Every structure is written in structure tokens, then in C-alpha cells.
CSV table of C-alpha atoms in Angstrom, one decimal:
chain,number,residue,atom,x,y,z
A,1,MET,CA,217.5,86.1,166.5
A,2,SER,CA,219.7,83.3,167.7
A,3,GLU,CA,220.1,80.3,165.4
A,4,GLY,CA,220.4,76.9,167.0
A,5,ILE,CA,222.7,74.1,165.7
A,6,ILE,CA,220.6,71.2,164.6
A,7,ALA,CA,223.3,69.0,163.1
A,8,THR,CA,227.1,68.7,162.8
A,9,VAL,CA,228.8,67.1,159.9
A,10,ASN,CA,232.3,66.4,161.0
A,11,ASP,CA,233.4,70.0,161.9
A,12,ARG,CA,230.7,71.8,159.9
A,13,VAL,CA,227.5,72.9,161.5
A,14,ILE,CA,223.9,73.1,160.1
A,15,THR,CA,221.8,75.7,161.8
A,16,SER,CA,218.1,76.1,162.0
A,17,PHE,CA,218.5,79.1,159.6
A,18,ASP,CA,220.2,76.9,157.1
A,19,LEU,CA,217.4,74.4,157.3
A,20,ARG,CA,214.7,77.1,156.9
A,21,GLN,CA,216.5,78.6,153.9
A,22,ARG,CA,216.8,75.2,152.2
A,23,MET,CA,213.1,74.4,152.9
A,24,LEU,CA,212.2,77.7,151.2
A,25,MET,CA,214.4,76.9,148.2
A,26,ILE,CA,212.7,73.5,147.8
A,27,ILE,CA,209.3,75.0,148.0
A,28,ALA,CA,210.0,77.9,145.7
A,29,MET,CA,212.0,76.0,143.1
A,30,SER,CA,209.8,72.9,142.9
A,31,GLN,CA,206.6,75.0,143.0
A,32,VAL,CA,205.2,72.4,145.4
A,33,GLN,CA,202.6,74.0,147.7
A,34,PRO,CA,203.4,73.4,151.4
A,35,THR,CA,200.7,71.6,153.3
A,36,GLU,CA,200.4,70.1,156.8
A,37,GLU,CA,201.0,66.7,155.2
A,38,ASN,CA,204.1,67.4,153.2
A,39,ILE,CA,206.0,69.9,155.4
A,40,PRO,CA,207.7,67.0,157.4
A,41,ALA,CA,208.9,65.5,154.1
A,42,ILE,CA,210.2,68.8,152.9
A,43,GLN,CA,212.0,69.4,156.1
A,44,GLN,CA,213.6,65.9,155.9
A,45,GLN,CA,214.6,66.5,152.3
A,46,ALA,CA,216.1,69.8,153.2
A,47,LEU,CA,218.2,68.3,156.1
A,48,ASN,CA,219.3,65.4,153.9
A,49,ALA,CA,220.4,67.8,151.2
A,50,LEU,CA,222.4,70.0,153.6
A,51,ILE,CA,224.2,67.0,155.2
A,52,GLU,CA,225.0,65.6,151.8
A,53,GLU,CA,226.4,69.0,150.7
A,54,ARG,CA,228.6,69.4,153.7
A,55,LEU,CA,230.1,66.0,152.9
A,56,GLN,CA,230.6,66.9,149.3
A,57,VAL,CA,232.3,70.2,150.2
A,58,GLN,CA,234.7,68.3,152.5
A,59,GLU,CA,235.5,65.8,149.7
A,60,MET,CA,236.0,68.6,147.1
A,61,ALA,CA,238.4,70.3,149.5
A,62,LYS,CA,240.9,67.5,148.7
A,63,TYR,CA,241.2,68.9,145.2
A,64,PRO,CA,242.6,72.4,145.5
A,65,ASP,CA,242.4,72.9,141.7
A,66,LEU,CA,238.7,72.3,141.7
A,67,LYS,CA,237.4,75.9,141.7
A,68,ILE,CA,234.0,76.9,140.4
A,69,SER,CA,233.8,80.4,138.9
A,70,ASP,CA,231.0,82.9,139.3
A,71,GLU,CA,230.4,82.6,135.5
A,72,GLU,CA,229.6,78.9,135.9
A,73,VAL,CA,227.1,79.6,138.7
A,74,ASP,CA,225.6,82.3,136.5
A,75,GLU,CA,225.2,79.8,133.7
A,76,ASP,CA,223.4,77.3,136.0
A,77,ILE,CA,221.0,80.1,137.1
A,78,ALA,CA,220.4,81.1,133.5
A,79,ARG,CA,219.4,77.5,132.6
A,80,MET,CA,217.1,77.3,135.6
A,81,ALA,CA,215.5,80.6,134.7
A,82,GLU,CA,215.0,79.4,131.1
A,83,ASP,CA,213.3,76.2,132.4
A,84,ALA,CA,211.0,78.5,134.4
A,85,GLY,CA,210.3,80.7,131.4
A,86,THR,CA,211.8,83.9,132.8
A,87,THR,CA,215.1,85.9,132.9
A,88,PRO,CA,217.9,85.2,135.4
A,89,GLU,CA,217.2,88.6,137.0
A,90,ASN,CA,213.5,87.9,137.5
A,91,TYR,CA,214.3,84.4,138.7
A,92,MET,CA,216.6,85.6,141.4
A,93,ARG,CA,214.1,88.4,142.3
A,94,PHE,CA,211.4,85.7,142.7
A,95,LEU,CA,213.6,83.7,145.0
A,96,GLU,CA,214.4,86.8,147.1
A,97,GLN,CA,210.7,87.6,147.4
A,98,ALA,CA,210.3,84.0,148.7
A,99,GLY,CA,212.7,84.8,151.5
A,100,ILE,CA,215.8,83.1,150.0
A,101,ARG,CA,219.2,84.9,150.3
A,102,PRO,CA,220.9,85.0,146.9
A,103,SER,CA,224.2,84.2,148.5
A,104,ASN,CA,222.8,80.9,149.9
A,105,MET,CA,221.4,80.0,146.5
A,106,ARG,CA,224.7,80.7,144.8
A,107,GLU,CA,226.7,78.6,147.3
A,108,GLN,CA,224.3,75.7,146.8
A,109,LEU,CA,224.8,75.8,143.1
A,110,ARG,CA,228.6,76.2,143.4
A,111,THR,CA,228.6,73.0,145.4
A,112,GLU,CA,226.4,71.2,142.9
A,113,ILE,CA,228.5,72.2,140.0
A,114,GLY,CA,231.7,71.3,141.8
A,115,TRP,CA,230.4,67.9,142.7
A,116,ARG,CA,229.3,67.2,139.1
A,117,ALA,CA,232.7,68.2,137.9
A,118,LEU,CA,234.4,65.9,140.4
A,119,VAL,CA,232.3,62.8,139.8
A,120,GLY,CA,231.7,63.5,136.1
A,121,GLY,CA,235.3,63.2,135.1
A,122,ARG,CA,236.8,66.7,134.9
A,123,PHE,CA,239.3,65.5,137.6
A,124,ASN,CA,239.5,61.9,136.3
A,125,THR,CA,241.2,62.3,133.0
A,126,ARG,CA,243.7,59.5,133.6
A,127,ALA,CA,241.0,56.9,133.7
A,128,LYS,CA,241.8,54.2,131.1
A,129,VAL,CA,239.2,52.5,129.0
A,130,SER,CA,240.2,49.1,127.8
A,131,ARG,CA,239.6,47.7,124.3
A,132,ALA,CA,237.4,45.0,125.9
A,133,ALA,CA,235.2,47.7,127.5
A,134,VAL,CA,234.9,49.4,124.2
A,135,ASP,CA,234.0,46.2,122.4
A,136,GLN,CA,231.4,45.4,125.1
A,137,ALA,CA,229.8,48.8,124.8
A,138,MET,CA,229.6,48.4,121.0
A,139,ARG,CA,227.9,45.0,121.4
A,140,GLN,CA,225.4,46.5,123.9
A,141,LEU,CA,224.6,49.3,121.5
A,142,THR,CA,223.9,46.8,118.7
A,143,GLU,CA,221.7,44.7,120.9
A,144,ALA,CA,219.9,47.8,122.2
A,145,ALA,CA,219.0,48.9,118.7
A,146,SER,CA,216.7,46.0,118.3
A,147,LYS,CA,214.7,46.6,121.5
A,148,PRO,CA,212.0,49.2,122.3
A,149,GLN,CA,213.4,52.3,124.1
A,150,TYR,CA,211.8,54.9,126.3
A,151,LEU,CA,212.8,58.5,126.9
A,152,VAL,CA,211.9,59.0,130.5
A,153,GLY,CA,212.1,61.4,133.4
A,154,GLU,CA,212.5,59.9,136.8
A,155,ILE,CA,212.0,60.9,140.4
A,156,TYR,CA,213.3,58.5,143.1
A,157,LEU,CA,212.5,58.8,146.8
A,158,GLU,CA,214.9,56.6,148.8
A,159,ALA,CA,213.2,55.0,151.7
A,160,ALA,CA,216.3,55.3,154.0
A,161,ARG,CA,216.4,59.1,153.5
A,162,VAL,CA,212.7,59.9,154.0
A,163,GLY,CA,211.9,57.7,157.0
A,164,GLY,CA,211.0,54.3,155.5
A,165,GLN,CA,209.2,52.7,152.6
A,166,GLN,CA,205.7,53.9,153.6
A,167,ALA,CA,207.0,57.5,154.1
A,168,ALA,CA,208.5,57.3,150.6
A,169,MET,CA,205.2,56.1,149.2
A,170,ASN,CA,203.2,58.8,150.9
A,171,GLY,CA,205.7,61.4,149.7
A,172,ALA,CA,205.5,60.2,146.2
A,173,GLU,CA,201.7,60.3,146.2
A,174,GLN,CA,201.9,63.9,147.4
A,175,LEU,CA,204.4,64.8,144.6
A,176,VAL,CA,202.2,63.2,142.0
A,177,GLN,CA,199.2,65.3,143.2
A,178,GLN,CA,201.3,68.4,143.1
A,179,MET,CA,202.5,67.7,139.5
A,180,VAL,CA,199.0,66.9,138.3
A,181,ALA,CA,198.0,70.3,139.8
A,182,GLY,CA,200.8,72.0,137.8
A,183,ALA,CA,204.1,71.7,139.5
A,184,PRO,CA,206.8,71.2,136.8
A,185,PHE,CA,208.3,67.7,136.7
A,186,GLN,CA,211.9,69.0,136.2
A,187,ALA,CA,211.7,71.4,139.1
A,188,VAL,CA,210.2,68.7,141.4
A,189,ALA,CA,212.9,66.2,140.4
A,190,ARG,CA,215.7,68.7,141.1
A,191,GLN,CA,214.5,69.3,144.6
A,192,PHE,CA,213.2,65.9,145.7
A,193,SER,CA,214.8,63.1,143.7
A,194,ALA,CA,217.6,61.0,145.1
A,195,ALA,CA,218.6,59.7,141.7
A,196,PRO,CA,221.8,60.9,140.0
A,197,SER,CA,219.6,62.4,137.3
A,198,ALA,CA,218.1,65.0,139.8
A,199,ALA,CA,220.7,67.6,138.7
A,200,ARG,CA,219.4,67.2,135.1
A,201,GLY,CA,215.8,67.7,136.2
A,202,GLY,CA,215.2,64.0,136.3
A,203,ASP,CA,216.3,63.3,132.8
A,204,ALA,CA,217.2,59.6,132.7
A,205,GLY,CA,217.7,59.6,128.9
A,206,TRP,CA,216.8,56.7,126.7
A,207,VAL,CA,216.1,53.5,128.6
A,208,VAL,CA,216.3,50.2,126.8
A,209,GLN,CA,213.6,47.5,127.4
A,210,GLY,CA,214.9,44.9,129.9
A,211,THR,CA,217.5,47.1,131.5
A,212,VAL,CA,215.4,48.3,134.5
A,213,GLN,CA,213.6,46.6,137.4
A,214,ALA,CA,210.4,44.7,136.5
A,215,PRO,CA,208.0,47.2,138.1
A,216,LEU,CA,209.5,50.1,136.2
A,217,GLN,CA,209.5,48.1,132.9
A,218,ALA,CA,205.8,47.3,133.4
A,219,ALA,CA,205.0,51.0,134.0
A,220,MET,CA,207.0,52.1,130.9
A,221,GLU,CA,205.2,49.7,128.7
A,222,GLN,CA,201.8,51.0,129.8
A,223,LEU,CA,202.5,54.8,129.8
A,224,GLU,CA,201.7,56.9,126.8
A,225,VAL,CA,203.9,59.8,125.8
A,226,GLY,CA,203.2,62.7,128.0
A,227,GLN,CA,201.8,60.6,130.8
A,228,LEU,CA,202.9,60.6,134.5
A,229,SER,CA,203.0,57.3,136.4
A,230,ARG,CA,201.6,56.7,139.8
A,231,PRO,CA,204.2,55.9,142.5
A,232,ILE,CA,206.1,52.7,141.7
A,233,PRO,CA,207.4,50.9,144.8
A,234,VAL,CA,210.7,49.1,144.4
A,235,GLU,CA,213.1,47.6,146.9
A,236,GLY,CA,214.6,50.5,148.8
A,237,GLY,CA,212.3,53.3,147.6
A,238,VAL,CA,209.7,54.6,145.2
A,239,TYR,CA,209.9,55.9,141.6
A,240,ILE,CA,207.7,58.3,139.6
A,241,ILE,CA,208.2,58.1,135.9
A,242,TYR,CA,207.3,60.6,133.2
A,243,MET,CA,207.2,59.3,129.7
A,244,ARG,CA,208.7,61.8,127.3
A,245,ASP,CA,209.0,59.7,124.2
A,246,LYS,CA,209.0,56.1,122.9
A,247,ARG,CA,210.6,54.4,119.9
A,248,SER,CA,210.3,50.8,118.7
A,249,GLY,CA,213.4,48.6,118.1
A,250,ALA,CA,214.9,48.5,114.7
A,251,SER,CA,215.2,44.9,113.7
A,252,THR,CA,216.8,45.8,110.4
A,253,SER,CA,219.2,48.4,109.0
A,254,LEU,CA,221.7,48.0,111.9
A,255,VAL,CA,225.0,49.8,111.2
A,256,THR,CA,228.2,47.9,111.6
A,257,MET,CA,230.8,50.0,113.4
A,258,LYS,CA,234.5,49.7,114.1
A,259,GLN,CA,236.8,51.7,116.3
A,260,ILE,CA,240.4,52.5,116.8
A,261,MET,CA,242.1,53.8,119.9
A,262,VAL,CA,245.6,54.8,121.2
A,263,ASP,CA,246.9,52.8,124.1
A,264,LEU,CA,247.8,55.0,127.0
A,265,PRO,CA,249.2,54.1,130.5
A,266,GLU,CA,247.2,55.1,133.6
A,267,THR,CA,249.9,57.6,134.4
A,268,ALA,CA,249.5,59.4,131.1
A,269,SER,CA,250.0,63.2,131.4
A,270,PRO,CA,247.6,65.8,129.9
A,271,ALA,CA,250.3,66.3,127.2
A,272,ASP,CA,250.3,62.5,126.4
A,273,VAL,CA,246.5,62.6,126.1
A,274,ALA,CA,246.7,65.7,123.8
A,275,ALA,CA,249.3,64.0,121.6
A,276,ALA,CA,247.2,60.8,121.3
A,277,THR,CA,244.1,62.9,120.4
A,278,ALA,CA,246.1,64.8,117.7
A,279,ARG,CA,247.4,61.4,116.3
A,280,LEU,CA,243.8,60.1,116.0
A,281,GLU,CA,242.6,63.3,114.4
A,282,ALA,CA,245.4,63.0,111.8
A,283,LEU,CA,244.5,59.4,111.1
A,284,ARG,CA,240.8,59.9,110.8
A,285,PRO,CA,240.7,61.0,107.1
A,286,GLN,CA,242.8,58.0,106.2
A,287,LEU,CA,240.6,55.4,107.9
A,288,THR,CA,237.8,53.2,106.5
A,289,CYS,CA,236.0,50.2,107.9
A,290,ASP,CA,238.0,48.1,105.4
A,291,ASN,CA,241.5,49.3,106.5
A,292,MET,CA,241.0,50.1,110.2
A,293,LEU,CA,241.9,46.7,111.5
A,294,ALA,CA,245.1,46.5,109.4
A,295,ARG,CA,246.2,50.0,110.6
A,296,ALA,CA,245.5,49.1,114.3
A,297,THR,CA,247.6,45.9,114.1
A,298,SER,CA,250.5,47.4,112.0
A,299,GLU,CA,251.2,50.6,113.9
A,300,GLN,CA,252.7,50.7,117.4
A,301,GLY,CA,250.4,52.0,120.1
A,302,LEU,CA,247.1,51.5,118.3
A,303,LEU,CA,244.3,49.2,119.4
């Protein structure tokens, strides 16, 4: 059976077979039931994902040392199988029975893992964090401790990727219905969400009151633990929020923290970084909050 080319990303093609395989993956892994209403959205999501992956592969090719081992792919499959409550062998067998080639699945995961490594810092070890940035982060932590916080899962449908704001709203409504009917939130987030948290099953972590858009803040304040929101329209797309936990702000008993760091140039080598780490490890038993400032100002290279 001949496979037509449906898109070209620079010099890499996407065939109708690629598209069908990705649609099957989305359906199987999200456990969303295909309907006449949601098939167009699934097809668009599959095409968007394939285009994005082709671009990611081209970008990763610029880093010849970025290689993802079979063991790393196996670990990702094991985590996904654990989320689904089964073994890796049974999980892959289930996907095969759904018509998905294991090789296609593994290549998709290899790209996802490689991209996470690239943007997550494995190949950005020379990034320098300034003392001002550390101080600002510490102030933000102290301020956040006094405000209510929400542990949330998120699914974000970007209007530009799904055919407009109304299409995003309709798609979100269908996803909510599917999750109410039993489709797992994490699996749906992995396959449909455009947020960076999609790779973590939609885990957005703890969100501090006042740090998100007003419609999201209002929804978080109203949701009880274990509840799923209705679609929340925002500029550019639609969110679905799952409230995993809540905690109130601690107005008292805040801990005062201090920090010390080694100043490194942006061109620092891995050996320089290792030496700085060893220096801090050696200093750690000698440091207290009372003497830290004095040590930082009296020894060369410390901040």
C-alpha cells in the first residue's frame, strides 16, 4: 500500500502512515475513545506533534554528543507502564495490539528524551547563575511561603495549534467528558497538552496564589482536592486543571536562609565546575548562618 506525503518539514517528510501511527498512539495512550466529533482534533494533534518532532530532531542533530541510549528509552516505557498499572512487556503488547509499531513508539520516546535533555540543561552546564538571581529566588521563596499554594495538573490546548479558540474550547470539553468517563488525566495530558508539563503527565507542581492568570486563579480557589475543572478559556487557548492538593500559607515560622557560591566564568570547563563543587563540599561542614557572610567576603572566588 503506497503512503502519500502529507507534509514536509525542511527535508524530512511526514507520510500518511506516520500520521495514522501517531493517531493510534494518541488514542491508545490517552485512553480517549475516538468519536466522530473528536477524530479531527486527534488528527490535528498528531500532525502538530509530528511536525514539532521533526524540528526537534533537526535541532538535536547540532549536538553530536547528544545520544539517547536504549536503556533510557526502556526506563521511560517502564514509567509509562507503571502509570498504567502494568508491566513494560504487557504495555508494549497492548500498543502492538492497537496497531502501533514498537519501533515507532521507541523513536518517539527517543526524541522526547533527547529534547528534554537539551532544553533541561544536560547540554547547558556553562550557564552562570548570578548572586542577584539567587537572592531574588530566595526572596520569592520567602514571599511564597506566606501565600496559599495549589498542587495542580494542567492540560493546555493552544488555539493556534488546534484551529482557533472555539476549536480549543470544543476539544477541551470533549477531553473533560472523556476524563470524567475514566480516561486518566496524566495520559490525556501527555498526548494532548501543549504545556511544557505534558512530558510529566501534566504535573505543574506547586503553584503560588497570584502567580497565574486570573481565570486560572479563580478556578484553583474554587476546586476541591481531587476535582477536575471545566475548560478555562484564556488568551491564546484553553486550560483544564486537576486539583491534586492544597496548602494554606504559613504566616509564621518562616526559616531564614543564607547561601554561598563559587564564582565561575561562563567559559568554565567541566573540570572547573567539578573543582568548585568539591570546594563547596569541603566548606559545608565548617559553615553556619553566623559565619557564612564572613567566609564569603574573606575568601577569593566566593560569593
